[in-house]
Every structure is written in C-alpha cells, then in structure tokens.
Coordinates of C-alpha atoms in Angstrom, one line a residue:
X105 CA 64.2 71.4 115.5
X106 CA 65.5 71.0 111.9
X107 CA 64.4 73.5 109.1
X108 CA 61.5 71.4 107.4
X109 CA 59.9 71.6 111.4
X110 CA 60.8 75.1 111.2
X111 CA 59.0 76.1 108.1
X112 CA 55.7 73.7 109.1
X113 CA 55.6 75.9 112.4
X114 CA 55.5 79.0 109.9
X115 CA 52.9 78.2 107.3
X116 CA 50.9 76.9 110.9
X117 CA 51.0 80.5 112.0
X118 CA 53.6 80.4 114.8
X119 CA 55.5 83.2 114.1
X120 CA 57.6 83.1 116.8
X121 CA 59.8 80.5 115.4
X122 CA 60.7 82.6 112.4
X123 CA 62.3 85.0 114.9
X124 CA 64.1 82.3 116.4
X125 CA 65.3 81.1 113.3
X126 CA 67.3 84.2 112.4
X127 CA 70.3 83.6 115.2
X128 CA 70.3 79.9 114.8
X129 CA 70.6 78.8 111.1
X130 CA 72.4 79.5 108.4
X131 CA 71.2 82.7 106.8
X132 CA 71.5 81.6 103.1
X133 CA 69.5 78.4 103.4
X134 CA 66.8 80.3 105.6
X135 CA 66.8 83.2 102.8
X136 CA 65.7 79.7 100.2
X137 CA 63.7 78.6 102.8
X138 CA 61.5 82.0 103.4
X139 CA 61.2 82.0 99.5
X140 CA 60.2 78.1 99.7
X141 CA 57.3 79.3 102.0
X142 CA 56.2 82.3 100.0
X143 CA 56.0 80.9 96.7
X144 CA 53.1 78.5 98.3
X145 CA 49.9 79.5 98.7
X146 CA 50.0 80.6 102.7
X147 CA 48.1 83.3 104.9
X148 CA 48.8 86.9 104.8
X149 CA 50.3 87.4 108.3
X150 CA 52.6 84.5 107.5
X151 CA 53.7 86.3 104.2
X152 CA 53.9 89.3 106.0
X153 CA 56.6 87.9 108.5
X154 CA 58.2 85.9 106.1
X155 CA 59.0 89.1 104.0
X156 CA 60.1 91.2 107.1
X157 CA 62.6 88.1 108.0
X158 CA 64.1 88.1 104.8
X159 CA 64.0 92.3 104.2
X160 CA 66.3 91.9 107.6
X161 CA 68.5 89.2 106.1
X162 CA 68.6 90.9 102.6
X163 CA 70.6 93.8 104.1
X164 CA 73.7 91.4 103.8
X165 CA 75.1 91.2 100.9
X166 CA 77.0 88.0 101.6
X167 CA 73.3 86.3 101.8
X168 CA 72.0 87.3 98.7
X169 CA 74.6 85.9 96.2
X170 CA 73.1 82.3 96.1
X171 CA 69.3 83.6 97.0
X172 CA 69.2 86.4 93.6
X173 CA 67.9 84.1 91.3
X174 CA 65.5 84.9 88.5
X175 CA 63.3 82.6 89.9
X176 CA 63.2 83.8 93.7
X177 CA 62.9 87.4 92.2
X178 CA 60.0 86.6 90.3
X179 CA 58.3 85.0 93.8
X180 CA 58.9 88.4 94.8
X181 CA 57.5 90.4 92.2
X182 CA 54.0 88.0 92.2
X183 CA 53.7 89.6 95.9
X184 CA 54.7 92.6 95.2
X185 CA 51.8 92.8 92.5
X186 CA 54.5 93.2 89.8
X187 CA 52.6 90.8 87.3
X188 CA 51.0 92.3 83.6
X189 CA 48.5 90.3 84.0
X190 CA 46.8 91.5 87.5
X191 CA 44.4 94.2 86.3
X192 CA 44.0 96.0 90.0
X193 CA 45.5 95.9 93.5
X194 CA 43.2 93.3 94.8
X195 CA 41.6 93.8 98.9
X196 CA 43.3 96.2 100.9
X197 CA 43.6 93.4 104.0
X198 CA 47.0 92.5 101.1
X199 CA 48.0 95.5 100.7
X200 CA 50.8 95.3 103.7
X201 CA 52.2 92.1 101.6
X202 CA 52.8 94.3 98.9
X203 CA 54.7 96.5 100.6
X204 CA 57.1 94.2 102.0
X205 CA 57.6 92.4 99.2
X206 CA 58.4 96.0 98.0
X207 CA 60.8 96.5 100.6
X208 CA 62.9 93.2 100.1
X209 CA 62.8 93.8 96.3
X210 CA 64.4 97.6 97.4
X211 CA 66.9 95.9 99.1
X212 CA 68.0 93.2 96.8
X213 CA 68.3 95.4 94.0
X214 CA 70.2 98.1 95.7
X215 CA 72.5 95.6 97.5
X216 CA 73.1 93.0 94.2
X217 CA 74.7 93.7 91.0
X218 CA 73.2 90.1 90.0
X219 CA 69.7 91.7 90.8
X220 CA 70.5 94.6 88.7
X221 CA 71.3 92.7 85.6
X222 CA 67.8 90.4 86.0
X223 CA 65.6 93.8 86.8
X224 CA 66.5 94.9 82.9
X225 CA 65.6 90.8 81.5
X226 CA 62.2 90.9 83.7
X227 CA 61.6 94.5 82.7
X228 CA 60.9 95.3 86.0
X229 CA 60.9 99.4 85.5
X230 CA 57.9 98.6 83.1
X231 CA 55.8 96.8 85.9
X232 CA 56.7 99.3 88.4
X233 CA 55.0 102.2 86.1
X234 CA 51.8 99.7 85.6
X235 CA 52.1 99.3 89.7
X236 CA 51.7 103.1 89.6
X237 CA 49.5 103.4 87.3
X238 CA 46.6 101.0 89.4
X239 CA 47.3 102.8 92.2
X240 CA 45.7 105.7 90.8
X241 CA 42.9 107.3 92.8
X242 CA 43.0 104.6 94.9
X243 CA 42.4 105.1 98.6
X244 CA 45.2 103.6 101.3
X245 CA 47.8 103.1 98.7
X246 CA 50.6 105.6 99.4
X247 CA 52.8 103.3 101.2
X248 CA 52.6 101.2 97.9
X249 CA 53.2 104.1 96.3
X250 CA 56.2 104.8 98.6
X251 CA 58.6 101.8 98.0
X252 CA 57.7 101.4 93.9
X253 CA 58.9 104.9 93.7
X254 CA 61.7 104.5 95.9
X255 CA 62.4 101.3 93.4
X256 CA 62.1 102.5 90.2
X257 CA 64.4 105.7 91.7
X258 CA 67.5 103.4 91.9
X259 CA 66.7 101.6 88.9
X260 CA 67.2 104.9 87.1
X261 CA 69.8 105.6 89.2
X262 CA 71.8 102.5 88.6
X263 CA 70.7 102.2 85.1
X264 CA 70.7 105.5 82.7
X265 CA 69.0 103.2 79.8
X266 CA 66.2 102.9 82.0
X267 CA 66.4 106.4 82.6
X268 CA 65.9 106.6 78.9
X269 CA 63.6 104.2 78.3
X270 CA 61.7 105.9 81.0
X271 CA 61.6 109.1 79.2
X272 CA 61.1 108.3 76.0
X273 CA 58.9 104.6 75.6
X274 CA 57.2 105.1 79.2
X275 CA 56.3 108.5 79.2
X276 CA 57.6 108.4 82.5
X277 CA 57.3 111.9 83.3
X278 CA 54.0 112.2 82.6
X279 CA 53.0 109.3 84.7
X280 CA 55.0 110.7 87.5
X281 CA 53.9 113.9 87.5
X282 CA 50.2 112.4 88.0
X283 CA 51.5 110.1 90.6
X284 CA 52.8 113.4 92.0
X285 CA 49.5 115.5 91.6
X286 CA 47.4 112.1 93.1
X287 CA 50.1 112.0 96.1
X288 CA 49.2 115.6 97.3
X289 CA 45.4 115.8 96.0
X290 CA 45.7 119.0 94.1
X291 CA 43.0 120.6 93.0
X292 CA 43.5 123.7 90.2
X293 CA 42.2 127.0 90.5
X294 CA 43.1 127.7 87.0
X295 CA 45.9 126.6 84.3
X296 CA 49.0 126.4 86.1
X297 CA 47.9 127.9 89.5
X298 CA 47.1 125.0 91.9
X299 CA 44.1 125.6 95.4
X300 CA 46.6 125.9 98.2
X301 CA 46.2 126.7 102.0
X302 CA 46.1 130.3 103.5
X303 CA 49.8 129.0 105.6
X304 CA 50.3 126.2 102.9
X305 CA 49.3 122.7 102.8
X306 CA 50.1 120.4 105.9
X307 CA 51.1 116.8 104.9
X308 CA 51.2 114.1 107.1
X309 CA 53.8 111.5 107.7
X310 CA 52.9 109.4 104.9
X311 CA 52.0 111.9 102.7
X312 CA 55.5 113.5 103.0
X313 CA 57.7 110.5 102.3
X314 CA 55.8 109.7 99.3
X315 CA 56.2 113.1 97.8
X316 CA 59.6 113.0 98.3
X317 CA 60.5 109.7 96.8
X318 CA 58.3 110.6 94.0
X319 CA 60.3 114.1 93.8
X320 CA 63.4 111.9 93.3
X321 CA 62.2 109.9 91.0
X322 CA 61.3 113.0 88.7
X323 CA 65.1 114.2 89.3
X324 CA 66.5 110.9 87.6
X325 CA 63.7 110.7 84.9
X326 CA 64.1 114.8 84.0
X327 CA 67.8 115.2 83.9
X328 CA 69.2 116.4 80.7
X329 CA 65.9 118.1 80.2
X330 CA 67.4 122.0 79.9
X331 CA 66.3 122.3 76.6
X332 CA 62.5 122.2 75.3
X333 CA 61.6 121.5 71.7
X334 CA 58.0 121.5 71.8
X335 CA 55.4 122.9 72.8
X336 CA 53.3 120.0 74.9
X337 CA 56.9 119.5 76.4
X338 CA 56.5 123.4 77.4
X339 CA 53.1 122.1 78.4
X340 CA 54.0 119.3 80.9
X341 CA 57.0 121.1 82.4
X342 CA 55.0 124.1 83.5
X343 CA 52.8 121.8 84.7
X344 CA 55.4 120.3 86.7
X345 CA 56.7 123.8 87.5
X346 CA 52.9 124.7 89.2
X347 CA 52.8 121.5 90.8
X348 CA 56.0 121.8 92.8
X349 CA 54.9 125.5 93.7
X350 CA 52.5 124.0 95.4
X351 CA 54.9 121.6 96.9
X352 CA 56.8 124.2 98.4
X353 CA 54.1 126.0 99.8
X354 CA 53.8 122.8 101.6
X355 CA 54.8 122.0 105.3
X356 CA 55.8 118.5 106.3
X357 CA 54.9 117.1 109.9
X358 CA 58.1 118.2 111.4
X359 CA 60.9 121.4 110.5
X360 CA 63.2 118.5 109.4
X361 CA 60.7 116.8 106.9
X362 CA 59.6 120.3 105.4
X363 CA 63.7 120.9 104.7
X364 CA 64.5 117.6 103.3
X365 CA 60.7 118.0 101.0
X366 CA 62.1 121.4 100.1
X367 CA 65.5 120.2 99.1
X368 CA 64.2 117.8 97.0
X369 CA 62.1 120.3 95.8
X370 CA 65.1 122.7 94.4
X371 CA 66.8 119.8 92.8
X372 CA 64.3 119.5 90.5
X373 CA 63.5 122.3 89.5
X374 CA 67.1 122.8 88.6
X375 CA 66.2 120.1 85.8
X376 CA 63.2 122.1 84.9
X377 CA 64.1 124.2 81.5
X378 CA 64.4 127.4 82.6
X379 CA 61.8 129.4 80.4
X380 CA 59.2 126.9 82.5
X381 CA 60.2 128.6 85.9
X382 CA 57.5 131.5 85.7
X383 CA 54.8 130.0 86.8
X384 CA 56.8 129.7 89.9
X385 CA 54.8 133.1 90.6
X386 CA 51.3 132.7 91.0
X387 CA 50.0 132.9 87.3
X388 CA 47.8 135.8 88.5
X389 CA 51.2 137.6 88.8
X390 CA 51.9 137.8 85.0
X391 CA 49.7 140.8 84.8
X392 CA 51.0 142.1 88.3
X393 CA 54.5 141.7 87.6
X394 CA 55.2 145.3 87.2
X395 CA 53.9 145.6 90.7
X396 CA 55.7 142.2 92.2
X397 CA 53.0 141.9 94.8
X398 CA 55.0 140.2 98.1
X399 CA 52.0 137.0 97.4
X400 CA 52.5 136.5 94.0
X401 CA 56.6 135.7 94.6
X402 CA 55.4 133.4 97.9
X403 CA 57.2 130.2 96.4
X404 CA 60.5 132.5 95.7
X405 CA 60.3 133.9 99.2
X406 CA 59.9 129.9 100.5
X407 CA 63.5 129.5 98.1
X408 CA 65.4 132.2 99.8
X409 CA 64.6 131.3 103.2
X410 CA 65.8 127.9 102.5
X411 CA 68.6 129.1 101.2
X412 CA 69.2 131.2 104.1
X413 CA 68.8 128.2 106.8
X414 CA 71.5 126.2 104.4
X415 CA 73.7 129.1 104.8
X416 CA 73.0 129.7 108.5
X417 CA 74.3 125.7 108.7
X418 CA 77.7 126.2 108.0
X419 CA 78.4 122.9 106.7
X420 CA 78.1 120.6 103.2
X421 CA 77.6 123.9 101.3
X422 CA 78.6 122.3 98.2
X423 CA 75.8 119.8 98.2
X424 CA 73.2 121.5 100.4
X425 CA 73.6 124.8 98.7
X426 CA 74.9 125.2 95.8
X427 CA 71.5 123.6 94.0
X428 CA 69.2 126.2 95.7
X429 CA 72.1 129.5 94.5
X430 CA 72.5 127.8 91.3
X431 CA 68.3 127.8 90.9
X432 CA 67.8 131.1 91.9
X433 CA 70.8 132.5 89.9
X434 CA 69.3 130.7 86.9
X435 CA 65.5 132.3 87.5
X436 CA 67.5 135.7 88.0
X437 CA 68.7 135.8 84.7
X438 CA 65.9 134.7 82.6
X439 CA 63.0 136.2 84.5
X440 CA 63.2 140.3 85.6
X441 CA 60.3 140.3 87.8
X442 CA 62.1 137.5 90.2
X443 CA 65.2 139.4 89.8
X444 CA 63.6 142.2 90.5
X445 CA 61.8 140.8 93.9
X446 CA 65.2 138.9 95.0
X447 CA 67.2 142.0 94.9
X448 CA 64.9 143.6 97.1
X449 CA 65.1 141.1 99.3
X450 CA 68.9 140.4 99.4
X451 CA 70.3 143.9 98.8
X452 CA 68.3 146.1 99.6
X453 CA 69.6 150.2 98.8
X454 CA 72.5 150.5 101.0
X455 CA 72.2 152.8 104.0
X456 CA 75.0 151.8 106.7
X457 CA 78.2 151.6 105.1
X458 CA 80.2 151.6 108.6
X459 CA 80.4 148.3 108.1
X460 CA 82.2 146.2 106.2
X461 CA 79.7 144.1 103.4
X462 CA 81.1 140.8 104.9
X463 CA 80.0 141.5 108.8
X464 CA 76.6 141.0 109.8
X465 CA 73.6 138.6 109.5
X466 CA 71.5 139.9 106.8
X467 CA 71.1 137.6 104.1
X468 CA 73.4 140.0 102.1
X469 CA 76.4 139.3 104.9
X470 CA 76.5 135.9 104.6
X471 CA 76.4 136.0 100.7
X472 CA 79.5 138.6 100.8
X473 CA 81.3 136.2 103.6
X474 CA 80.8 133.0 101.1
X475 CA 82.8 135.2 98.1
X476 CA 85.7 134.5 99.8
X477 CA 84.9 130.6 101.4
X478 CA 87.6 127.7 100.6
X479 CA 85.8 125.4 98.3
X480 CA 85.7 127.2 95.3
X481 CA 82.4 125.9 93.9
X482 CA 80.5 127.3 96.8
X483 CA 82.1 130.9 96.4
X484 CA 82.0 130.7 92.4
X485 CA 78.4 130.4 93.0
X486 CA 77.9 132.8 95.5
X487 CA 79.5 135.5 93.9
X488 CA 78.0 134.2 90.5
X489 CA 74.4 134.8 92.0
X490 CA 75.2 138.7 93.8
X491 CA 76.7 139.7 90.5
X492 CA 73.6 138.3 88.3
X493 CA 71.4 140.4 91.1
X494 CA 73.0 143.3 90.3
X495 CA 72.7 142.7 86.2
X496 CA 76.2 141.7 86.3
X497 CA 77.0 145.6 86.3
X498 CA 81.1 145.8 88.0
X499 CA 80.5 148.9 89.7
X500 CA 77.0 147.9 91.2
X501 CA 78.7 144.7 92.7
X502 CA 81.3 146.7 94.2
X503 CA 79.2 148.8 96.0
X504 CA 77.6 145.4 97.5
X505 CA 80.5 143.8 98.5
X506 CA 83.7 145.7 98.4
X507 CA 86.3 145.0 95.6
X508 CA 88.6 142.6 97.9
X509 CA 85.8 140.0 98.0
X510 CA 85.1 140.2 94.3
X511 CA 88.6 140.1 92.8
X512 CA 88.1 136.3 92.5
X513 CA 84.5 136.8 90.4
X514 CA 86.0 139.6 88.5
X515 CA 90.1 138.2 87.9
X516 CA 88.1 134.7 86.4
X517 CA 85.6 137.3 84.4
X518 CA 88.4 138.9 83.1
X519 CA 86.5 142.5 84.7
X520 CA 89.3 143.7 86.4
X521 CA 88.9 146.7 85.3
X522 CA 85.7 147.2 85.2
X523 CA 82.4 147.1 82.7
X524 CA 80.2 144.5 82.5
X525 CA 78.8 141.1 81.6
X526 CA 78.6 139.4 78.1
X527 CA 74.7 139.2 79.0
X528 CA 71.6 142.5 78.6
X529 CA 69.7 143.5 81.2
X530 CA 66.8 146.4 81.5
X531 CA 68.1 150.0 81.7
X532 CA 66.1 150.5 84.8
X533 CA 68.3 151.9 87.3
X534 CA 69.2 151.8 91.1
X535 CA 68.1 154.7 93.6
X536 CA 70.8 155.3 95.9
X537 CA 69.8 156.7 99.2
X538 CA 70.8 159.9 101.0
X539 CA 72.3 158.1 103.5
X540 CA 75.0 156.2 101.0
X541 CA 75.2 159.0 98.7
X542 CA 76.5 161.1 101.3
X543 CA 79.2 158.3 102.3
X544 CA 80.3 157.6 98.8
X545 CA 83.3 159.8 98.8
X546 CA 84.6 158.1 101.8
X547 CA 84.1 154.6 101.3
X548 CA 87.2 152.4 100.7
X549 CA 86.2 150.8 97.2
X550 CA 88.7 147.6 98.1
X551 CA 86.3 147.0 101.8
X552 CA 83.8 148.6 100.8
X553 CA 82.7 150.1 103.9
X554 CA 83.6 154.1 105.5
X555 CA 87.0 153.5 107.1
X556 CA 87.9 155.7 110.6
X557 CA 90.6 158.0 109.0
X558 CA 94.2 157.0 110.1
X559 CA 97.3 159.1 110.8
X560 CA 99.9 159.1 107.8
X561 CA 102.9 157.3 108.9
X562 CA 104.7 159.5 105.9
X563 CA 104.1 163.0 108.1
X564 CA 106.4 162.6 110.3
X565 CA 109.3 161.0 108.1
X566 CA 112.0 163.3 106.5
X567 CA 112.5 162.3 102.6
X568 CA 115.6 160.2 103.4
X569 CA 113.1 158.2 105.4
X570 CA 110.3 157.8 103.2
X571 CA 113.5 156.9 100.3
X572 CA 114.7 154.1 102.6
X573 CA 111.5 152.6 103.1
X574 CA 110.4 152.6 99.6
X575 CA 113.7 150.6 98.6
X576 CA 113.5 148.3 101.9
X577 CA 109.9 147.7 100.6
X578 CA 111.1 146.8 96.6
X579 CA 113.9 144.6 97.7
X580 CA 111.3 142.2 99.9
X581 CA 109.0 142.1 96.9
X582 CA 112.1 141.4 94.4
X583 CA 112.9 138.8 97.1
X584 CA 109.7 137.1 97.3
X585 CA 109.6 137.4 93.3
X586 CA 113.1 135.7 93.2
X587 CA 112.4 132.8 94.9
X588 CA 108.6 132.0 93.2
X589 CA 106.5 132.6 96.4
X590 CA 105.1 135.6 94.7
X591 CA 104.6 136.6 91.3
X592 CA 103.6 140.4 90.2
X593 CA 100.2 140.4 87.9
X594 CA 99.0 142.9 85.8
X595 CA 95.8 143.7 84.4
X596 CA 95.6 143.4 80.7
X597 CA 93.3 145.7 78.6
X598 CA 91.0 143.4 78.7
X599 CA 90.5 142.9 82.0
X600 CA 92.3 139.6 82.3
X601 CA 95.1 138.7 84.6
X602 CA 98.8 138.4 83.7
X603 CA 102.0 138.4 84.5
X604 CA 103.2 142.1 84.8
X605 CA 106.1 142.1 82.4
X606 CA 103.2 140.6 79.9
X607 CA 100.8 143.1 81.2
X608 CA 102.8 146.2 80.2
X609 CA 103.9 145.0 77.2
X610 CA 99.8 144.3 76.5
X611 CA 99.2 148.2 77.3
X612 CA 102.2 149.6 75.4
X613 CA 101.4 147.9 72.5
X614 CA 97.3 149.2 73.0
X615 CA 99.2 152.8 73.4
X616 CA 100.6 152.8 70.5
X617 CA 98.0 151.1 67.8
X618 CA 96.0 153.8 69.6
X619 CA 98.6 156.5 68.8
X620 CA 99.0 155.4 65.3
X621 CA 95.4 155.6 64.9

C-alpha cells in the first residue's frame, strides 16, 4: 500500500492503518503526510489520531528538521485554537483536538531550535495568553489549560525576552495568577485570606497537574521580581502570596503529587518580594501575632514539614532543599512573628544536653548534622537559617549546636570570636530552663553537649614526661607546618581568620594603639 492509499484509509476513518504506518515508512515523509491530512478539513477522531501519531514521531529530533516549517507550525496552531481571530473555544466534542495539537506543538518546540526561532516571528507566547484568557470560567478546559501553560513555560524558559515581554506588554502575571485562582476555584473570605478546607483542599488528578504547570509558569514570568516599586505591584504579589497559601494547604491525589505541588510551591515564593510573605499567616493573624496562634502559622507549619521530609531524604539537597531553607531563612529575617513560631518549632529551650546537638532526629538534629555536610551550599544554608533563628546572636548558636559545627558559619562571618550579626533583631530574650541552666557549667562549648569526665593522662606523668610530650607534640606540628599539609591560623581582632604569624602581629599592633590611647 503506498502512502496516498495510506492517507485515503485515514481521512475514511480506518485508524488502524495510521498505526501501521509508524514501523513501515519513512518517518519524515509520514510526519508531511500527517500534516497533509490535518490541514484538510477531516473528522475529529481522525485529527485526534493523526496528532497522537505525530506527538510520538515528534519526540525524534532527527524527524523534525525538514517537518518545522512555518507553515506546518501554523497547521498546528489553527488546531490548537492558537488563531486571534477565534473569539471562544468552540464545542467541547473538539476540545481533545486541542489538546493534542497542544502536545505536538510542546514537543516540537522543546525538541527544535528551528521551532524556537518561528514561535518569536508567529508571536506564539501572545496567542497562548489569549488561549488562556478564553478558557476563563469555562467548564472542562483544564487539560487545555494544562499543555498551553506547560508551553508558554518553556517558551520563557528558552526565551528570557519573552520572559520580559511577558512581564511587562502581557501583564503576564496578572493573567496567570487568575488562571491560577480559576484552576483551584478559590473563593475569598476576605482580602488576602482565601475559604479553605478544615484538612485543606483535595485536588484531583487534573486539577493538580494544572496547578503545577501554572506554578511554573509564574516561577519564569516572576524571577527578578525581589524588589517592589509600587504599590498595585505590592497589591498583586500579596495576592499571589494568599493564593499559594491556599495552595499549600492543599493535598494532591497521592503523597507524591502533594510534594512535587508543594515544591513548586516554595520556588515561587522564593521569587515573591519578601515584604509580600506575611500574608503567608492567615491575615486574621496580624492582630494575633503577639499570640502566634498554632492556626494562624498553618501554611509555615506545611513549610517546615516539607523541609523536614527533604531532609529525611538524604539526597539532591542542593536542589530539593536549599529553596525551601533559603525561603524560610528569608521570612525569618524580615518577619518576627514567623521567626518567632519557627524557633519554637526547631529549637525549642534546651533540656537534654547529654547529647551531642548533631545526634538525634528532631528537626534541630538534622539541621546541626547538615552544618558540617560536603556540598558547601547545602551547609552554608543550613547553618545560615539556625543562626538567623537565633537573631544571628554567636553565643545563642553555640548553645544550639556546639562551636565545632559552627566554626565554618562563624570563620566565613568573620565571628570567631564572638558577637553578632551586621543585622537588628528584638531585645526579647530566651528563657533557659532549669534543666540546662544547671548543665551549663559542664557543657563542652566545642560539642556542645555534657561530656562523661575523663581521667587526666598528665596525673600520673612526672614533669620530665609531661616536657617530652609537649616537644614531641611541637615538632609533629612544625613538621606538618614544614611541609604545607597544615598551616597554623589565628584569629584576628576582628574575628576573621589568618595566618598566625599575621594574627599576632594583628593583636600586637591592637595592644599597643590601645596602650597609646
């Protein structure tokens, strides 16, 4: 049967053939044929296989070079509804057409840098935001929905002046953020403060996917948003903020789907400016916040338990958790009341100190273990986030976590020697309890933990003995010196690192200006 046969059999409704077709001609020319049949006027269920035989082709990039013409994009566009001229969506019965032709236009774009140069001439973000816009309080239009997000997400992702022109001539956010709100069905209770579920929202399937690829979306379109200049952008990003509070007081259809909502979730509010984060407690809370009701900080609790499970992991820290520490050390420092609520939760006042900070599965534990982890963006982070808890205060970290796990933090902070960060917290102060205020005296500050008290090797040694170890000790240190595998540091006055010839020098010269004075 030759290919003219072929497509007859096709536009006649005998789909069967089409399968056929796949493993015995050559994929380019049946890529131009498939177009051939879907840029004349044919029956939906033949479009429909048409498009799923050529979404399964388009995968190969080989295939698309001679098929990613401006013309054969545009026959995919008119199904896909992507025409300014179409003022709505048309019967539902077409709506699976759309998709698919949604689908293959996903693939060709992300598989062909030919496609991505003709989506910028046939200003193909611009009918994708029109696509959305139609699809507004429609009913049975989320998988539509779906795929033009998931689209216009790698056209901003492969192109930032799209991203730009998105933000600035589309008003992109905006129209996202409704697409957002019209996705989940929110209703408001009040400025900012969304009608959620007593145990959250349940989302189905559907549902789900759509909010996440229009969560993505938002990430590409709102980057390089940290800083607001107005006050309707104030406006729309708190609106935003409220939105995805009630987004993570959502639950997917499955544990897996709730994480991967969640985690796309964090990553954009680490785009959201952070003076916009409060309404991540329930707006109610603003006259609470003195109290810091456990309901009011529901969305923050939803944050840290994420946070935990990424921990609890033990894998791909650097992408699946540094977004979530970075987010909550940023609300930390600009908001008291989460502060306040998150140091509760993560360190609590100490009690057991028989420990060391570093063994244990509190959240607190885990933290202190990832102070001293390999990759040093996950334990710049981590000890980043414990030291902001504790109003970057020196002594109040070391009490956390011992002074051998936060040498790093403090050696790169130049805190050495104590004091505290460049940045003001409140005065209010921290309540030891009995328990650790009894242990104080005997806690070793550089484990932090009460040690079992060990014989002194030095008792039993006659001063000869104790003189012959002291030199035996300085000659391995003067050897190790020698030949570069160590060098001796010193703490300047300021707290910084040096080496310890410059070191001393540093405090003899502060002696002596101080002597003068």
């Amino acid at each position: 049967m030759d290919l003219d046969s072929l497509l007859g059999k096709v536009s006649l409704g005998q789909h069967h053939e089409i399968e056929e077709a796949v493993g015995i001609y050559n994929t380019e020319k049946l890529c131009e044929a498939l177009l051939q049949v879907l840029d004349k006027e044919t029956h939906t269920s033949c479009q429909i296989i048409c498009l799923e035989a050529l979404r399964i082709l388009s995968r190969d990039k080989k295939v698309l070079v001679p098929v990613t013409t401006k013309t054969n994009l545009q026959i995919l566009m008119k199904m896909a509804k992507l025409d300014p001229k179409l003022k709505c969506l048309g019967e539902a019965k077409d709506f699976p057409v759309v998709v698919e032709a949604l689908k293959c236009l996903c693939n060709i774009v992300f598989n062909s840098p030919e496609a991505q140069k003709l989506s910028l001439e046939l200003d193909l973000a611009d009918l994708l935001c029109r696509l959305l816009q139609k699809c507004m309080d429609q009913h049975m239009v989320n998988d539509i929905r779906c795929f033009d997000l998931r689209l216009l997400f790698l056209l901003t992702l492969l192109h930032t002046n799209i991203r730009t022109r998105l933000q600035e001539e589309l008003q992109g956010l905006t129209l996202l953020t409704q697409t957002l709100e019209s996705i989940l069905g929110i209703e408001w209770a009040e400025k900012y403060q969304t009608v959620t579920e007593v145990n959250g929202t349940l989302l189905s399937i559907q549902e789900t996917d759509c909010t996440i690829e229009a969560l993505k979306a938002l990430f590409n379109v709102t980057l390089d948003s940290w800083n607001v200049h107005s006050e309707s952008d104030a406006h729309q990003y708190r609106h935003l903020c409220s939105i995805l509070r009630h987004v993570l007081l959502s639950k997917g259809p499955s544990e897996d789907k709730t994480e991967e909502l969640q985690s796309n979730t964090v990553n954009l509010l680490s785009n959201v400016p952070v003076s916009c984060l409060d309404v991540l407690v329930n707006s109610s809370s603003t006259q609470m916040s003195a109290n810091n009701n456990d309901a009011d900080m529901e969305a923050i609790q939803v944050m840290l338990d994420f946070m935990e499970k990424r921990i609890d992991k033990g894998s791909c820290y650097r992408e699946g958790l540094t977004p979530v520490l970075s987010l909550l050390t940023k609300c930390c420092r600009a908001h008291r009341n989460i502060r306040k609520f998150i140091k509760a939760e993560v360190l609590p006042p100490l009690r057991d100190v028989s420990n060391r900070p570093e063994v244990g599965m509190t959240v607190r534990n885990k933290l202190v273990r990832l102070m001293t982890h390999v990759d040093l963006g996950v334990k710049q982070i981590a000890a980043e986030f414990l030291f902001v808890l504790c109003k970057e205060r020196v002594d109040n970290l070391l009490k956390y976590t011992g002074y051998g796990n936060a040498a790093g933090l403090l050696a790169a902070r130049g805190l050495l020697a104590g004091g505290r960060g460049d940045r003001w917290y409140s005065d209010d102060e921290d309540t030891d309890t009995e328990e650790y205020i009894q242990a104080k005296p005997n806690i070793n500050l550089i484990t932090g933990h009460v040690e079992e008290p060990l014989p002194n090797p030095w008792d039993e040694m006659t001063e000869e003995q104790k003189e012959y170890e002291a030199m035996k000790l300085v000659n391995v240190f003067d050897k190790l010196s020698r030949d570069d595998i160590i060098k001796p540091m010193g703490v300047r006055p300021d707290g910084t690192m040096a080496p310890l010839e410059e070191s001393l020098h540093s405090q003899t010269v502060e002696q002596d200006n101080s002597d003068s004075d």
